[in-house]
Amino acid sequence: MSEFVIDPRVAAQVAEHRYPLLFATISGAHLYGFPSPDSDFDIRGAHILPLHDALGLWPDKHDTVQVSGIRDGLEIDLVTHDLRKFFGLMLKRNGYVMEQVFSPLTVLTTPEHAELKSIASQCLTRHHVHHYKGFFHTQWKLFEKERPRRVKPLLYTYRVLLTGIHLMRTGEIEANLVTLNNEFRLPQIPDLVARKLAGPEQSTLPEADVTFHESECQRLLTQLEAASDASHLPDVPTGSGALNDLLVRVRTGLRSQ
């Protein structure tokens, strides 16, 4: 992956967040390795509610912050969760938040973010396979129902299958499809990525190619299930205590200097 340069408009959006942030990273097509010229920037992260809000009657009112819009011509979608909610999602089979924690496209980081990455490795389980299988079925249904067929949901389908297989085999999160294909070497991926990068977002696929891609995705789904069965990942996360300790320290102001 080439060096990530933060767009000043993205940095400005993060800097204006109403709460302090533990981290903010880029997700979506930029993380997955195939942003087209008109792709928006998906900013994800974890914010820190002050004690007044966290301990009040309505903490849920503030546990998610979402800002979407156009900033100086750049489409930005920002979503962050308060630490308590974010950490809770990490203890479930939620691949999205894990990919956000480990995203190398970092807009804002802290010493606690580095600590969180270490703890996150203790929260990965073989049951994360259900997240990736579910995401696969969602993306494939989207691809199937559209006419003409778009390259974008097909790339998302391949990406989620390869990320899931890689996780089950290695215990590590890798969300970039181009990087993953250095391992899997699927000959169709470079062409699909090139179509997407050429833009616009509505890049289409010849109908004659659909049968091939359906067969390939079913083959990879079988590999994902087999990788899950053979995985050395634990059945339950082991990082809950460390997450709780980090939450208490950050919430009470005992943060790293």
Short mmCIF file of C-alpha atoms in Angstrom, two decimals:
data_model
loop_
_atom_site.label_atom_id
_atom_site.label_comp_id
_atom_site.label_asym_id
_atom_site.label_seq_id
_atom_site.Cartn_x
_atom_site.Cartn_y
_atom_site.Cartn_z
CA MET A 1 0.00 0.00 0.00
CA SER A 2 1.36 3.42 -0.94
CA GLU A 3 1.89 6.01 1.78
CA PHE A 4 -1.38 7.49 2.94
CA VAL A 5 -1.63 11.27 2.67
CA ILE A 6 -4.42 12.81 4.73
CA ASP A 7 -6.62 15.17 2.75
CA PRO A 8 -6.74 18.48 4.69
CA ARG A 9 -10.54 18.47 4.41
CA VAL A 10 -10.69 15.08 6.11
CA ALA A 11 -8.33 16.26 8.85
CA ALA A 12 -10.42 19.38 9.37
CA GLN A 13 -13.61 17.34 9.71
CA VAL A 14 -12.00 15.17 12.38
CA ALA A 15 -10.59 18.20 14.20
CA GLU A 16 -14.09 19.66 14.51
CA HIS A 17 -15.49 16.61 16.31
CA ARG A 18 -17.54 17.63 19.33
CA TYR A 19 -15.76 15.14 21.61
CA PRO A 20 -12.13 14.07 22.10
CA LEU A 21 -11.23 11.09 19.93
CA LEU A 22 -9.30 7.97 20.83
CA PHE A 23 -8.67 7.42 17.13
CA ALA A 24 -10.06 8.14 13.68
CA THR A 25 -9.28 6.06 10.59
CA ILE A 26 -10.46 5.74 7.01
CA SER A 27 -12.69 2.82 6.06
CA GLY A 28 -14.68 1.94 2.94
CA ALA A 29 -13.31 1.85 -0.60
CA HIS A 30 -10.10 3.69 0.31
CA LEU A 31 -9.26 1.07 2.94
CA TYR A 32 -10.31 -1.76 0.63
CA GLY A 33 -7.91 -0.59 -2.07
CA PHE A 34 -10.26 0.45 -4.85
CA PRO A 35 -11.48 4.06 -4.45
CA SER A 36 -12.77 5.59 -7.66
CA PRO A 37 -12.44 9.32 -8.36
CA ASP A 38 -15.90 10.04 -6.93
CA SER A 39 -15.66 7.79 -3.86
CA ASP A 40 -16.51 9.48 -0.59
CA PHE A 41 -14.29 9.35 2.49
CA ASP A 42 -15.64 7.12 5.25
CA ILE A 43 -14.18 8.23 8.58
CA ARG A 44 -14.67 5.88 11.51
CA GLY A 45 -13.45 5.97 15.09
CA ALA A 46 -14.11 6.11 18.81
CA HIS A 47 -14.87 9.22 20.85
CA ILE A 48 -14.70 9.86 24.58
CA LEU A 49 -17.83 11.11 26.30
CA PRO A 50 -17.21 13.36 29.30
CA LEU A 51 -18.30 11.93 32.64
CA HIS A 52 -21.34 14.21 32.78
CA ASP A 53 -22.76 12.64 29.62
CA ALA A 54 -21.50 9.10 30.24
CA LEU A 55 -22.98 8.89 33.75
CA GLY A 56 -26.20 10.79 33.08
CA LEU A 57 -29.66 9.40 32.38
CA TRP A 58 -29.24 9.50 28.61
CA PRO A 59 -25.76 8.20 27.67
CA ASP A 60 -27.22 6.52 24.58
CA LYS A 61 -28.14 9.95 23.23
CA HIS A 62 -24.46 10.70 22.75
CA ASP A 63 -22.94 7.27 22.07
CA THR A 64 -22.95 7.70 18.28
CA VAL A 65 -21.97 10.80 16.34
CA GLN A 66 -22.64 10.93 12.60
CA VAL A 67 -21.84 13.76 10.21
CA SER A 68 -22.38 13.47 6.46
CA GLY A 69 -22.04 16.08 3.77
CA ILE A 70 -19.87 17.86 1.23
CA ARG A 71 -16.82 19.74 2.49
CA ASP A 72 -15.17 21.95 -0.13
CA GLY A 73 -16.21 19.52 -2.86
CA LEU A 74 -15.29 16.35 -0.94
CA GLU A 75 -18.02 13.97 0.20
CA ILE A 76 -17.38 12.85 3.77
CA ASP A 77 -19.23 10.39 6.00
CA LEU A 78 -18.06 10.40 9.62
CA VAL A 79 -19.34 7.94 12.23
CA THR A 80 -17.85 7.48 15.69
CA HIS A 81 -19.03 5.63 18.78
CA ASP A 82 -18.35 6.35 22.42
CA LEU A 83 -15.74 4.04 23.90
CA ARG A 84 -18.23 1.97 25.88
CA LYS A 85 -20.31 1.20 22.81
CA PHE A 86 -17.27 0.69 20.59
CA PHE A 87 -15.61 -1.69 23.05
CA GLY A 88 -18.88 -3.60 23.39
CA LEU A 89 -18.96 -4.09 19.62
CA MET A 90 -15.40 -5.38 19.74
CA LEU A 91 -16.53 -8.16 22.08
CA LYS A 92 -19.12 -9.28 19.55
CA ARG A 93 -18.41 -10.85 16.17
CA ASN A 94 -18.28 -7.45 14.49
CA GLY A 95 -15.66 -7.30 11.77
CA TYR A 96 -16.38 -3.67 10.92
CA VAL A 97 -15.02 -2.24 14.16
CA MET A 98 -11.97 -4.51 14.04
CA GLU A 99 -11.15 -3.27 10.55
CA GLN A 100 -11.50 0.31 11.80
CA VAL A 101 -9.12 -0.27 14.71
CA PHE A 102 -6.49 -1.87 12.48
CA SER A 103 -6.94 0.43 9.47
CA PRO A 104 -3.52 1.73 8.39
CA LEU A 105 -5.20 4.86 6.99
CA THR A 106 -4.93 6.84 10.20
CA VAL A 107 -6.28 10.36 10.50
CA LEU A 108 -5.87 10.71 14.28
CA THR A 109 -4.23 8.40 16.79
CA THR A 110 -3.28 8.34 20.47
CA PRO A 111 -1.18 6.11 22.73
CA GLU A 112 -4.44 4.45 23.78
CA HIS A 113 -5.16 3.60 20.15
CA ALA A 114 -1.91 1.63 20.05
CA GLU A 115 -2.97 -0.13 23.25
CA LEU A 116 -6.38 -0.81 21.75
CA LYS A 117 -4.83 -2.54 18.75
CA SER A 118 -3.02 -4.92 21.07
CA ILE A 119 -6.22 -5.66 22.98
CA ALA A 120 -8.21 -6.04 19.75
CA SER A 121 -6.06 -9.00 18.77
CA GLN A 122 -7.39 -10.70 21.91
CA CYS A 123 -10.97 -10.09 20.77
CA LEU A 124 -10.76 -11.92 17.44
CA THR A 125 -12.51 -15.29 17.41
CA ARG A 126 -13.44 -17.99 14.93
CA HIS A 127 -17.03 -16.73 15.18
CA HIS A 128 -16.10 -13.60 13.24
CA VAL A 129 -16.66 -15.88 10.26
CA HIS A 130 -20.39 -15.19 10.68
CA HIS A 131 -19.81 -11.48 10.09
CA TYR A 132 -17.95 -12.14 6.85
CA LYS A 133 -20.43 -14.73 5.62
CA GLY A 134 -23.30 -12.36 6.36
CA PHE A 135 -21.59 -9.48 4.58
CA PHE A 136 -20.93 -11.77 1.61
CA HIS A 137 -24.59 -12.73 1.27
CA THR A 138 -25.68 -9.08 1.54
CA GLN A 139 -23.27 -7.92 -1.15
CA TRP A 140 -24.05 -10.82 -3.47
CA LYS A 141 -27.79 -10.12 -3.26
CA LEU A 142 -27.08 -6.49 -4.11
CA PHE A 143 -24.95 -7.54 -7.06
CA GLU A 144 -27.58 -10.01 -8.29
CA LYS A 145 -30.55 -7.67 -8.28
CA GLU A 146 -28.94 -4.74 -10.10
CA ARG A 147 -29.20 -4.18 -13.83
CA PRO A 148 -26.74 -3.48 -15.27
CA ARG A 149 -24.42 -5.33 -12.92
CA ARG A 150 -22.00 -3.02 -11.14
CA VAL A 151 -18.37 -3.81 -10.39
CA LYS A 152 -18.51 -2.15 -6.95
CA PRO A 153 -20.65 -4.73 -5.07
CA LEU A 154 -18.73 -7.54 -6.75
CA LEU A 155 -15.44 -6.12 -5.49
CA TYR A 156 -16.95 -5.79 -2.01
CA THR A 157 -17.99 -9.44 -2.27
CA TYR A 158 -14.50 -10.63 -3.15
CA ARG A 159 -12.96 -8.35 -0.53
CA VAL A 160 -15.05 -9.65 2.33
CA LEU A 161 -14.46 -13.29 1.41
CA LEU A 162 -10.69 -12.87 1.20
CA THR A 163 -10.55 -10.83 4.42
CA GLY A 164 -12.52 -13.54 6.21
CA ILE A 165 -10.38 -16.40 4.90
CA HIS A 166 -7.19 -14.52 5.78
CA LEU A 167 -8.45 -13.82 9.30
CA MET A 168 -9.44 -17.43 9.92
CA ARG A 169 -6.08 -18.69 8.66
CA THR A 170 -3.73 -16.15 10.23
CA GLY A 171 -5.63 -14.46 13.06
CA GLU A 172 -4.93 -11.08 11.46
CA ILE A 173 -7.16 -8.43 9.90
CA GLU A 174 -6.31 -7.36 6.35
CA ALA A 175 -8.98 -5.34 4.56
CA ASN A 176 -7.12 -4.22 1.42
CA LEU A 177 -8.15 -6.36 -1.55
CA VAL A 178 -5.04 -5.57 -3.59
CA THR A 179 -2.81 -6.64 -0.69
CA LEU A 180 -4.90 -9.75 -0.10
CA ASN A 181 -4.61 -10.74 -3.73
CA ASN A 182 -0.84 -10.92 -3.38
CA GLU A 183 -1.67 -14.01 -1.32
CA PHE A 184 -4.68 -15.38 -3.21
CA ARG A 185 -3.57 -14.44 -6.75
CA LEU A 186 -7.02 -14.35 -8.32
CA PRO A 187 -6.44 -13.27 -11.94
CA GLN A 188 -9.79 -11.47 -12.19
CA ILE A 189 -9.11 -9.02 -9.36
CA PRO A 190 -6.71 -6.61 -11.15
CA ASP A 191 -9.18 -6.11 -14.01
CA LEU A 192 -12.09 -5.50 -11.65
CA VAL A 193 -10.07 -3.03 -9.59
CA ALA A 194 -8.95 -1.23 -12.75
CA ARG A 195 -12.58 -0.87 -13.85
CA LYS A 196 -13.53 0.58 -10.47
CA LEU A 197 -10.57 2.96 -10.30
CA ALA A 198 -11.36 4.28 -13.76
CA GLY A 199 -14.73 5.49 -12.46
CA PRO A 200 -17.45 6.45 -12.35
CA GLU A 201 -18.94 4.57 -9.38
CA GLN A 202 -21.46 2.98 -11.75
CA SER A 203 -18.83 0.90 -13.58
CA THR A 204 -20.63 -2.10 -15.04
CA LEU A 205 -19.83 -5.74 -15.76
CA PRO A 206 -20.70 -7.73 -18.89
CA GLU A 207 -23.58 -10.12 -18.20
CA ALA A 208 -21.57 -12.95 -19.75
CA ASP A 209 -19.07 -12.75 -16.87
CA VAL A 210 -21.61 -13.26 -14.09
CA THR A 211 -21.60 -17.07 -14.12
CA PHE A 212 -17.83 -17.15 -13.70
CA HIS A 213 -17.90 -14.76 -10.74
CA GLU A 214 -20.75 -16.64 -9.09
CA SER A 215 -18.75 -19.87 -9.30
CA GLU A 216 -15.64 -18.16 -7.94
CA CYS A 217 -17.48 -16.60 -5.01
CA GLN A 218 -19.10 -19.90 -4.08
CA ARG A 219 -15.66 -21.54 -4.20
CA LEU A 220 -14.26 -18.87 -1.89
CA LEU A 221 -17.24 -19.18 0.44
CA THR A 222 -16.45 -22.88 0.78
CA GLN A 223 -12.84 -21.96 1.56
CA LEU A 224 -14.02 -19.50 4.20
CA GLU A 225 -16.11 -22.15 5.92
CA ALA A 226 -13.24 -24.64 5.80
CA ALA A 227 -10.81 -22.05 7.16
CA SER A 228 -13.18 -21.36 10.04
CA ASP A 229 -13.42 -25.06 10.88
CA ALA A 230 -9.62 -25.35 10.92
CA SER A 231 -8.92 -21.98 12.57
CA HIS A 232 -6.79 -21.71 15.70
CA LEU A 233 -8.67 -18.61 16.79
CA PRO A 234 -10.45 -18.98 20.15
CA ASP A 235 -14.19 -19.45 20.53
CA VAL A 236 -14.57 -16.46 22.87
CA PRO A 237 -12.71 -13.15 23.16
CA THR A 238 -10.14 -12.88 25.94
CA GLY A 239 -9.70 -9.11 25.96
CA SER A 240 -12.75 -8.02 27.95
CA GLY A 241 -10.82 -7.31 31.14
CA ALA A 242 -8.22 -5.23 29.33
CA LEU A 243 -10.94 -3.30 27.49
CA ASN A 244 -12.71 -2.56 30.76
CA ASP A 245 -9.47 -1.34 32.32
CA LEU A 246 -8.75 0.91 29.33
CA LEU A 247 -12.29 2.30 29.40
CA VAL A 248 -12.06 3.19 33.10
CA ARG A 249 -8.63 4.80 32.73
CA VAL A 250 -9.64 6.91 29.75
CA ARG A 251 -13.01 7.88 31.20
CA THR A 252 -11.50 8.98 34.51
CA GLY A 253 -8.70 10.92 32.87
CA LEU A 254 -5.84 8.55 33.69
CA ARG A 255 -4.58 8.58 30.12
CA SER A 256 -1.07 8.16 28.76
CA GLN A 257 0.86 11.39 28.51
#
